[in-house]
Amino acid sequence: MLAKLFITLAHLSPGVKRFTWLRLYQYLARNYPTADWTFMNYGFQPGDKSETPVLDEEDECNRYFIQLYHYVATGANIEGKQVLEV
């Protein structure tokens, strides 16, 4: 029921969608503080498994999130540049 309400609110207008997502992120960050929670973004699974980065075992639980950053960062030459993640 809450999921349907969230989806309905998100589809009303871009402003309502932004407001709803902002409040949800703030709620989650405030009410679920944990050291294990490193990422609050979507993940990525490449179609070709050979494109997946090699990770340390302790990073495997965050594989999809790390793969998203890897995919975006390898799409452009960022060597020597400052990168801001928003």
PDB file of C-alpha atoms in Angstrom, residues 35-72:
ATOM      1  CA  ALA A  35      28.308   1.641   9.144  1.00  0.00           C
ATOM      2  CA  ASP A  36      27.508  -1.015   6.524  1.00  0.00           C
ATOM      3  CA  TRP A  37      25.422   1.396   4.459  1.00  0.00           C
ATOM      4  CA  THR A  38      27.965   2.845   2.047  1.00  0.00           C
ATOM      5  CA  PHE A  39      25.808   3.492  -1.029  1.00  0.00           C
ATOM      6  CA  MET A  40      22.367   5.045  -1.511  1.00  0.00           C
ATOM      7  CA  ASN A  41      22.157   4.682  -5.263  1.00  0.00           C
ATOM      8  CA  TYR A  42      21.078   2.242  -7.907  1.00  0.00           C
ATOM      9  CA  GLY A  43      23.346  -0.533  -9.067  1.00  0.00           C
ATOM     10  CA  PHE A  44      24.432  -1.738 -12.477  1.00  0.00           C
ATOM     11  CA  GLN A  45      24.912  -5.161 -14.028  1.00  0.00           C
ATOM     12  CA  PRO A  46      26.730  -5.104 -17.375  1.00  0.00           C
ATOM     13  CA  GLY A  47      25.450  -7.425 -20.074  1.00  0.00           C
ATOM     14  CA  ASP A  48      28.946  -8.812 -20.614  1.00  0.00           C
ATOM     15  CA  LYS A  49      30.330 -10.365 -17.424  1.00  0.00           C
ATOM     16  CA  SER A  50      33.884  -9.687 -18.645  1.00  0.00           C
ATOM     17  CA  GLU A  51      33.239  -5.967 -18.018  1.00  0.00           C
ATOM     18  CA  THR A  52      32.794  -6.457 -14.269  1.00  0.00           C
ATOM     19  CA  PRO A  53      35.598  -5.097 -12.076  1.00  0.00           C
ATOM     20  CA  VAL A  54      37.623  -7.386  -9.831  1.00  0.00           C
ATOM     21  CA  LEU A  55      36.685  -6.667  -6.218  1.00  0.00           C
ATOM     22  CA  ASP A  56      38.050  -7.603  -2.831  1.00  0.00           C
ATOM     23  CA  GLU A  57      35.890 -10.114  -0.996  1.00  0.00           C
ATOM     24  CA  GLU A  58      34.732  -7.526   1.561  1.00  0.00           C
ATOM     25  CA  ASP A  59      33.424  -5.337  -1.296  1.00  0.00           C
ATOM     26  CA  GLU A  60      31.328  -8.070  -2.939  1.00  0.00           C
ATOM     27  CA  CYS A  61      28.231  -7.107  -0.931  1.00  0.00           C
ATOM     28  CA  ASN A  62      28.347  -3.736  -2.728  1.00  0.00           C
ATOM     29  CA  ARG A  63      29.178  -5.129  -6.187  1.00  0.00           C
ATOM     30  CA  TYR A  64      26.232  -3.626  -8.092  1.00  0.00           C
ATOM     31  CA  PHE A  65      26.781  -0.161  -6.648  1.00  0.00           C
ATOM     32  CA  ILE A  66      30.527  -0.261  -7.357  1.00  0.00           C
ATOM     33  CA  GLN A  67      29.853  -1.505 -10.881  1.00  0.00           C
ATOM     34  CA  LEU A  68      27.679   1.550 -11.515  1.00  0.00           C
ATOM     35  CA  TYR A  69      30.545   3.876 -10.562  1.00  0.00           C
ATOM     36  CA  HIS A  70      32.978   1.769 -12.591  1.00  0.00           C
ATOM     37  CA  TYR A  71      30.734   1.910 -15.665  1.00  0.00           C
ATOM     38  CA  VAL A  72      30.266   5.679 -15.465  1.00  0.00           C
TER      39      VAL A  72
END
